[in-house]
Tab-separated table of C-alpha atoms in Angstrom:
chain	number	residue	atom	x	y	z
A	7	MET	CA	-19.711	-23.465	1.815
A	8	GLU	CA	-17.616	-21.336	-0.500
A	9	PHE	CA	-20.702	-20.622	-2.625
A	10	TRP	CA	-22.708	-19.143	0.267
A	11	LYS	CA	-19.727	-17.102	1.401
A	12	THR	CA	-19.556	-15.601	-2.081
A	13	ILE	CA	-23.312	-14.858	-2.085
A	14	LEU	CA	-23.130	-13.114	1.305
A	15	GLY	CA	-20.120	-11.180	0.091
A	16	LEU	CA	-22.080	-10.018	-2.956
A	17	LEU	CA	-25.002	-8.867	-0.798
A	18	ARG	CA	-22.631	-6.860	1.383
A	19	ARG	CA	-21.152	-5.024	-1.558
A	20	VAL	CA	-22.503	-1.501	-1.903
A	21	LEU	CA	-22.743	-1.683	-5.688
A	22	VAL	CA	-24.425	-5.105	-5.760
A	23	GLY	CA	-26.526	-5.894	-2.674
A	24	PRO	CA	-28.612	-2.725	-2.018
A	25	PRO	CA	-29.360	-1.963	-5.714
A	26	LEU	CA	-30.387	-5.570	-6.314
A	27	ILE	CA	-32.696	-5.623	-3.292
A	28	CYS	CA	-34.316	-2.332	-4.348
A	29	LEU	CA	-34.802	-3.640	-7.876
A	30	SER	CA	-36.441	-6.828	-6.540
A	31	ILE	CA	-38.862	-4.813	-4.403
A	32	LEU	CA	-39.702	-2.612	-7.386
A	33	VAL	CA	-40.375	-5.649	-9.569
A	34	GLY	CA	-42.627	-7.124	-6.873
A	35	VAL	CA	-44.661	-3.919	-6.631
A	36	VAL	CA	-45.040	-3.696	-10.414
A	37	VAL	CA	-46.177	-7.313	-10.663
A	38	TYR	CA	-48.642	-6.801	-7.794
A	39	ALA	CA	-50.124	-3.800	-9.626
A	40	VAL	CA	-50.194	-5.454	-13.051
A	41	VAL	CA	-51.915	-8.682	-11.984
A	42	PRO	CA	-55.666	-7.979	-11.946
A	43	ALA	CA	-57.531	-8.476	-8.705
A	44	HIS	CA	-60.343	-11.009	-8.514
A	45	TYR	CA	-63.819	-10.230	-7.171
A	46	THR	CA	-66.045	-12.853	-5.619
A	47	THR	CA	-69.765	-12.853	-4.946
A	48	ASP	CA	-72.179	-15.617	-3.927
A	49	VAL	CA	-75.767	-16.455	-3.101
A	50	SER	CA	-77.381	-19.328	-1.191
A	51	LEU	CA	-80.773	-20.747	-2.195
A	52	VAL	CA	-83.103	-23.296	-0.660
A	53	LEU	CA	-85.965	-25.201	-2.244
A	54	ALA	CA	-89.340	-25.170	-0.516
A	55	THR	CA	-92.777	-26.618	-1.131
A	56	PRO	CA	-95.842	-24.360	-1.409
A	57	VAL	CA	-98.062	-23.775	1.595
A	58	ASN	CA	-100.782	-25.932	0.016
A	59	GLY	CA	-98.482	-28.931	0.033
A	60	GLY	CA	-97.387	-31.144	-2.764
A	61	THR	CA	-100.742	-32.645	-3.574
A	62	VAL	CA	-104.083	-31.311	-4.869
A	63	PRO	CA	-107.072	-32.794	-2.971
A	64	SER	CA	-110.239	-33.598	-4.889
A	65	ASP	CA	-112.382	-31.894	-2.260
A	66	LYS	CA	-111.266	-28.278	-2.202
A	67	THR	CA	-113.308	-27.566	0.936
A	68	LYS	CA	-111.021	-29.899	2.932
A	69	GLN	CA	-107.808	-28.500	1.526
A	70	GLY	CA	-105.370	-27.587	4.315
A	71	LEU	CA	-102.295	-25.444	4.471
A	72	THR	CA	-98.769	-26.731	5.162
A	73	ASN	CA	-95.875	-24.919	6.782
A	74	PRO	CA	-92.985	-25.001	4.289
A	75	PHE	CA	-90.459	-25.209	7.156
A	76	LEU	CA	-91.975	-28.557	8.101
A	77	SER	CA	-91.831	-30.003	4.619
A	78	PHE	CA	-88.063	-30.262	4.048
A	79	ASN	CA	-87.389	-33.849	3.123
A	80	ASP	CA	-85.271	-35.953	0.796
A	81	ALA	CA	-87.610	-35.179	-2.099
A	82	LEU	CA	-86.571	-31.515	-2.027
A	83	LYS	CA	-82.931	-32.529	-1.759
A	84	THR	CA	-83.364	-34.719	-4.824
A	85	GLY	CA	-84.890	-31.780	-6.703
A	86	ALA	CA	-81.955	-29.565	-5.720
A	87	SER	CA	-79.498	-32.223	-6.898
A	88	ILE	CA	-81.259	-32.411	-10.277
A	89	VAL	CA	-81.019	-28.654	-10.746
A	90	ILE	CA	-77.340	-28.615	-9.712
A	91	LEU	CA	-76.452	-31.388	-12.150
A	92	SER	CA	-78.301	-29.697	-15.013
A	93	MET	CA	-76.418	-26.430	-14.427
A	94	ASN	CA	-72.921	-27.853	-14.030
A	95	THR	CA	-72.185	-28.104	-17.736
A	96	GLN	CA	-69.826	-26.022	-19.828
A	97	ASP	CA	-72.632	-24.974	-22.189
A	98	VAL	CA	-74.654	-23.511	-19.308
A	99	TRP	CA	-71.603	-21.737	-17.895
A	100	THR	CA	-70.899	-20.196	-21.291
A	101	GLN	CA	-74.494	-19.001	-21.562
A	102	LEU	CA	-74.250	-17.457	-18.097
A	103	GLY	CA	-71.080	-15.539	-19.046
A	104	ALA	CA	-68.320	-17.834	-17.735
A	105	PRO	CA	-66.721	-19.435	-20.822
A	106	LYS	CA	-63.988	-22.042	-20.615
A	107	ASP	CA	-60.477	-20.695	-19.852
A	108	GLY	CA	-61.992	-17.248	-19.338
A	109	PRO	CA	-61.434	-14.749	-16.525
A	110	THR	CA	-64.727	-15.692	-14.846
A	111	GLU	CA	-65.277	-18.894	-12.864
A	112	ILE	CA	-68.575	-20.149	-11.491
A	113	THR	CA	-69.261	-22.728	-8.768
A	114	ILE	CA	-72.649	-24.368	-8.253
A	115	ASP	CA	-73.041	-27.048	-5.561
A	116	ASP	CA	-75.073	-28.028	-2.500
A	117	GLY	CA	-73.176	-25.723	-0.148
A	118	ARG	CA	-70.138	-27.901	0.553
A	119	SER	CA	-67.808	-25.189	-0.785
A	120	ASN	CA	-69.393	-22.587	1.514
A	121	PRO	CA	-67.675	-22.585	4.918
A	122	ASN	CA	-70.716	-20.953	6.508
A	123	VAL	CA	-72.978	-23.943	5.812
A	124	LEU	CA	-72.898	-26.351	8.750
A	125	ASP	CA	-75.108	-29.075	7.282
A	126	ILE	CA	-75.270	-29.932	3.580
A	127	ASN	CA	-78.070	-32.478	3.976
A	128	GLY	CA	-80.711	-29.888	3.161
A	129	PRO	CA	-82.026	-28.847	-0.268
A	130	TYR	CA	-79.438	-26.084	-0.713
A	131	ILE	CA	-78.082	-24.548	-3.895
A	132	TYR	CA	-74.962	-22.442	-3.491
A	133	ILE	CA	-73.666	-20.245	-6.327
A	134	ARG	CA	-70.277	-18.511	-6.247
A	135	VAL	CA	-68.755	-16.372	-9.012
A	136	ASP	CA	-65.122	-15.275	-9.291
A	137	SER	CA	-64.248	-12.660	-11.913
A	138	GLU	CA	-61.747	-9.897	-12.635
A	139	SER	CA	-64.531	-7.307	-12.795
A	140	PRO	CA	-67.073	-6.693	-10.002
A	141	ARG	CA	-69.731	-5.829	-12.572
A	142	GLN	CA	-69.122	-9.059	-14.476
A	143	ALA	CA	-69.240	-11.080	-11.257
A	144	THR	CA	-72.588	-9.590	-10.272
A	145	ALA	CA	-74.054	-10.087	-13.749
A	146	VAL	CA	-73.050	-13.761	-13.892
A	147	LEU	CA	-74.384	-14.377	-10.363
A	148	MET	CA	-77.797	-12.869	-11.151
A	149	ALA	CA	-77.998	-14.834	-14.400
A	150	ALA	CA	-77.210	-18.081	-12.553
A	151	ARG	CA	-79.821	-17.290	-9.897
A	152	GLU	CA	-82.495	-16.787	-12.523
A	153	ARG	CA	-81.338	-19.939	-14.335
A	154	VAL	CA	-81.971	-21.992	-11.164
A	155	ALA	CA	-85.602	-20.815	-11.065
A	156	SER	CA	-86.100	-21.505	-14.780
A	157	GLU	CA	-84.523	-24.977	-14.535
A	158	LEU	CA	-86.693	-25.827	-11.551
A	159	PHE	CA	-89.811	-24.693	-13.392
A	160	LYS	CA	-88.799	-26.534	-16.573
A	161	TRP	CA	-88.226	-29.875	-14.836
A	162	GLN	CA	-91.522	-29.738	-12.896
A	163	LYS	CA	-93.449	-28.808	-16.012
A	164	ALA	CA	-91.770	-31.590	-17.968
A	165	LEU	CA	-92.813	-34.097	-15.295
A	166	GLY	CA	-96.444	-32.870	-15.387
A	167	ALA	CA	-96.648	-31.492	-11.849
A	168	PRO	CA	-99.677	-29.296	-11.026
A	169	PRO	CA	-98.718	-25.579	-11.130
A	170	ASN	CA	-100.028	-24.905	-7.612
A	171	THR	CA	-97.649	-27.574	-6.246
A	172	PHE	CA	-94.481	-26.280	-7.893
A	173	ILE	CA	-91.369	-26.135	-5.728
A	174	THR	CA	-89.893	-22.660	-5.440
A	175	SER	CA	-86.390	-21.405	-4.708
A	176	THR	CA	-85.847	-18.857	-1.977
A	177	ASP	CA	-82.780	-16.830	-1.080
A	178	ILE	CA	-81.331	-17.789	2.277
A	179	VAL	CA	-78.505	-15.296	1.837
A	180	PRO	CA	-79.124	-12.583	-0.798
A	181	PRO	CA	-76.480	-11.867	-3.459
A	182	SER	CA	-73.464	-10.330	-1.780
A	183	THR	CA	-71.506	-7.316	-2.911
A	184	PRO	CA	-68.395	-8.337	-4.875
A	185	GLU	CA	-65.315	-8.328	-2.665
A	186	ALA	CA	-61.773	-7.974	-3.961
A	187	ASP	CA	-59.456	-10.914	-3.394
A	188	HIS	CA	-55.786	-9.868	-3.504
A	189	SER	CA	-54.274	-13.259	-2.671
A	190	MET	CA	-53.200	-13.820	-6.283
A	191	ASN	CA	-51.625	-10.357	-6.372
A	192	TRP	CA	-49.564	-11.098	-3.275
A	193	GLN	CA	-48.425	-14.448	-4.601
A	194	ALA	CA	-47.427	-12.990	-7.967
A	195	GLY	CA	-45.657	-10.000	-6.390
A	196	ILE	CA	-43.630	-12.063	-3.910
A	197	GLY	CA	-42.761	-14.592	-6.606
A	198	GLY	CA	-41.567	-11.869	-8.979
A	199	ALA	CA	-39.399	-10.218	-6.291
A	200	VAL	CA	-37.765	-13.499	-5.260
A	201	LEU	CA	-37.170	-14.487	-8.873
A	202	CYS	CA	-35.558	-11.109	-9.638
A	203	LEU	CA	-33.297	-11.385	-6.579
A	204	LEU	CA	-32.165	-14.906	-7.436
A	205	LEU	CA	-31.566	-13.999	-11.073
A	206	GLY	CA	-29.524	-10.935	-10.128
A	207	LEU	CA	-27.415	-12.895	-7.638
A	208	GLY	CA	-26.797	-15.568	-10.240
A	209	ILE	CA	-25.573	-13.035	-12.787
A	210	ALA	CA	-23.345	-11.299	-10.215
A	211	TYR	CA	-21.922	-14.617	-9.063
A	212	GLY	CA	-21.093	-15.591	-12.639
A	213	VAL	CA	-19.328	-12.278	-13.286
A	214	VAL	CA	-17.296	-12.517	-10.074
A	215	THR	CA	-16.192	-16.081	-10.692
A	216	ARG	CA	-15.066	-15.218	-14.226
A	217	ARG	CA	-13.053	-12.202	-13.148
A	218	ALA	CA	-11.397	-13.968	-10.213
A	219	PRO	CA	-7.726	-14.871	-11.014
A	220	LYS	CA	-7.088	-18.512	-11.283
A	221	GLN	CA	-4.661	-19.861	-8.718
A	222	PRO	CA	-1.674	-21.601	-10.318
A	223	GLU	CA	-1.572	-25.259	-9.705
A	224	PRO	CA	1.418	-26.469	-7.627
A	225	PRO	CA	4.128	-28.081	-9.760
A	226	ALA	CA	4.125	-31.799	-9.753
A	227	PRO	CA	7.111	-33.435	-7.986
A	228	PRO	CA	9.796	-34.613	-10.432
A	229	ALA	CA	9.734	-38.252	-11.232
A	230	PRO	CA	12.728	-40.270	-9.929
A	231	ALA	CA	15.412	-40.810	-12.561
A	232	ALA	CA	15.551	-44.287	-13.886
A	233	VAL	CA	18.818	-46.099	-13.171
A	234	ALA	CA	20.166	-47.850	-16.200
A	235	VAL	CA	21.250	-51.371	-15.402
A	236	ALA	CA	23.746	-52.879	-17.830
A	237	VAL	CA	22.693	-56.322	-18.773
A	238	PRO	CA	25.611	-58.412	-19.969
A	239	GLU	CA	25.113	-59.813	-23.346
A	240	PRO	CA	25.180	-63.587	-23.394
A	241	VAL	CA	28.354	-64.997	-24.972
A	242	GLU	CA	27.698	-67.897	-27.188
A	243	ALA	CA	30.446	-70.473	-27.124
A	244	GLN	CA	31.567	-71.623	-30.487
A	245	ALA	CA	32.070	-75.304	-31.050
A	246	ASP	CA	35.398	-74.842	-32.867
A	247	GLU	CA	37.149	-72.633	-30.286
A	248	PRO	CA	38.365	-74.194	-27.033
A	249	VAL	CA	36.799	-72.910	-23.870
A	250	GLU	CA	39.341	-71.208	-21.608
A	251	LEU	CA	38.894	-72.118	-18.000
A	252	PRO	CA	39.786	-69.579	-15.324
A	253	GLU	CA	43.152	-70.016	-13.668
A	254	PRO	CA	42.903	-71.350	-10.137
A	255	ASP	CA	43.733	-69.014	-7.302
A	256	GLU	CA	46.842	-69.976	-5.387
A	257	ASP	CA	45.366	-68.820	-2.118
A	258	SER	CA	42.174	-70.739	-2.625
A	259	SER	CA	42.064	-73.904	-0.584
A	260	SER	CA	39.568	-75.430	-2.918
A	261	THR	CA	42.026	-75.233	-5.866
A	262	MET	CA	45.321	-75.810	-4.043
A	263	GLU	CA	47.341	-78.827	-5.340
A	264	PHE	CA	49.033	-81.053	-2.865
A	265	PRO	CA	52.264	-83.060	-3.729
A	266	VAL	CA	51.725	-86.649	-4.511
A	267	TYR	CA	53.397	-89.081	-2.152
A	268	ARG	CA	55.589	-91.445	-4.189
A	269	GLY	CA	56.792	-93.788	-1.391
A	270	GLU	CA	60.303	-92.216	-0.867
A	271	PRO	CA	61.781	-92.372	2.621
A	272	LEU	CA	61.357	-89.332	4.674
A	273	SER	CA	64.193	-87.835	6.676
A	274	PRO	CA	63.861	-88.456	10.389
A	275	VAL	CA	62.746	-85.594	12.531
A	276	PRO	CA	65.166	-85.014	15.388
A	277	TRP	CA	63.821	-85.393	18.890
A	278	PRO	CA	63.998	-82.207	20.832
A	279	GLY	CA	65.806	-83.823	23.779
A	280	LYS	CA	68.313	-85.583	21.564
A	281	ALA	CA	69.195	-82.421	19.706
A	282	THR	CA	70.007	-80.731	22.989
A	283	GLN	CA	72.193	-83.620	24.087
A	284	ASP	CA	74.220	-83.530	20.858
A	285	LYS	CA	74.863	-79.843	21.272
A	286	SER	CA	76.171	-80.416	24.778
A	287	GLU	CA	78.530	-83.210	23.662
A	288	GLY	CA	79.922	-81.197	20.913
């Protein structure tokens, strides 16, 4: 409780509180301006079969046309998954312009990271680029978009598919204009301001506690004086010297000596009545 009272007292001081708060705000603004903003851009693709379908009939006169919107199936989803897996490697990201631990990050998935996609069961390919430069973000996004088409063509050619049955990638949402994301700037600015305020309060608190006079400790109560008790030294009786016994007290009944009766006749005690009669006769 004493600590928080001291902190509030420091904030109320004119020479400590207001200058420290102003300095914290200034540090937050500087950090917000120094931290580079990030720009994001994305594109959504879908794989589709050609209008002639996925097969080549032997009789070209009976060849029919197929609506690509009616041909979305698990086969297209499998093709999209193959392309996504082949592009989610560090070597491909480096070739696209997003090296490891660099300022540019790239995301390639089936649309699960896009909040606008309601169903990820379709053959979708979603590409998102985050970079410190809007030009770099756009360049990496366009390179990734072209890489999807080249990977799709490479895999179909490697599997020996007929060229007129090749699956194509189509933009559902065209590449967006890079938008600035200032969330990192706000986090860094607020963190720098709070850190500066706490550091300043800590320094002020240390200075105040050092300059504060120390209260003298109350004197300890004096210890009670020890009473010296004289212990009589034991007297050792010598065998050669006689032991003197203490003289008996005359008033003590326990040591009083009575005369020994030796059998002599005792004088008669006069009777009180007889003594009175003798006095009257005389």
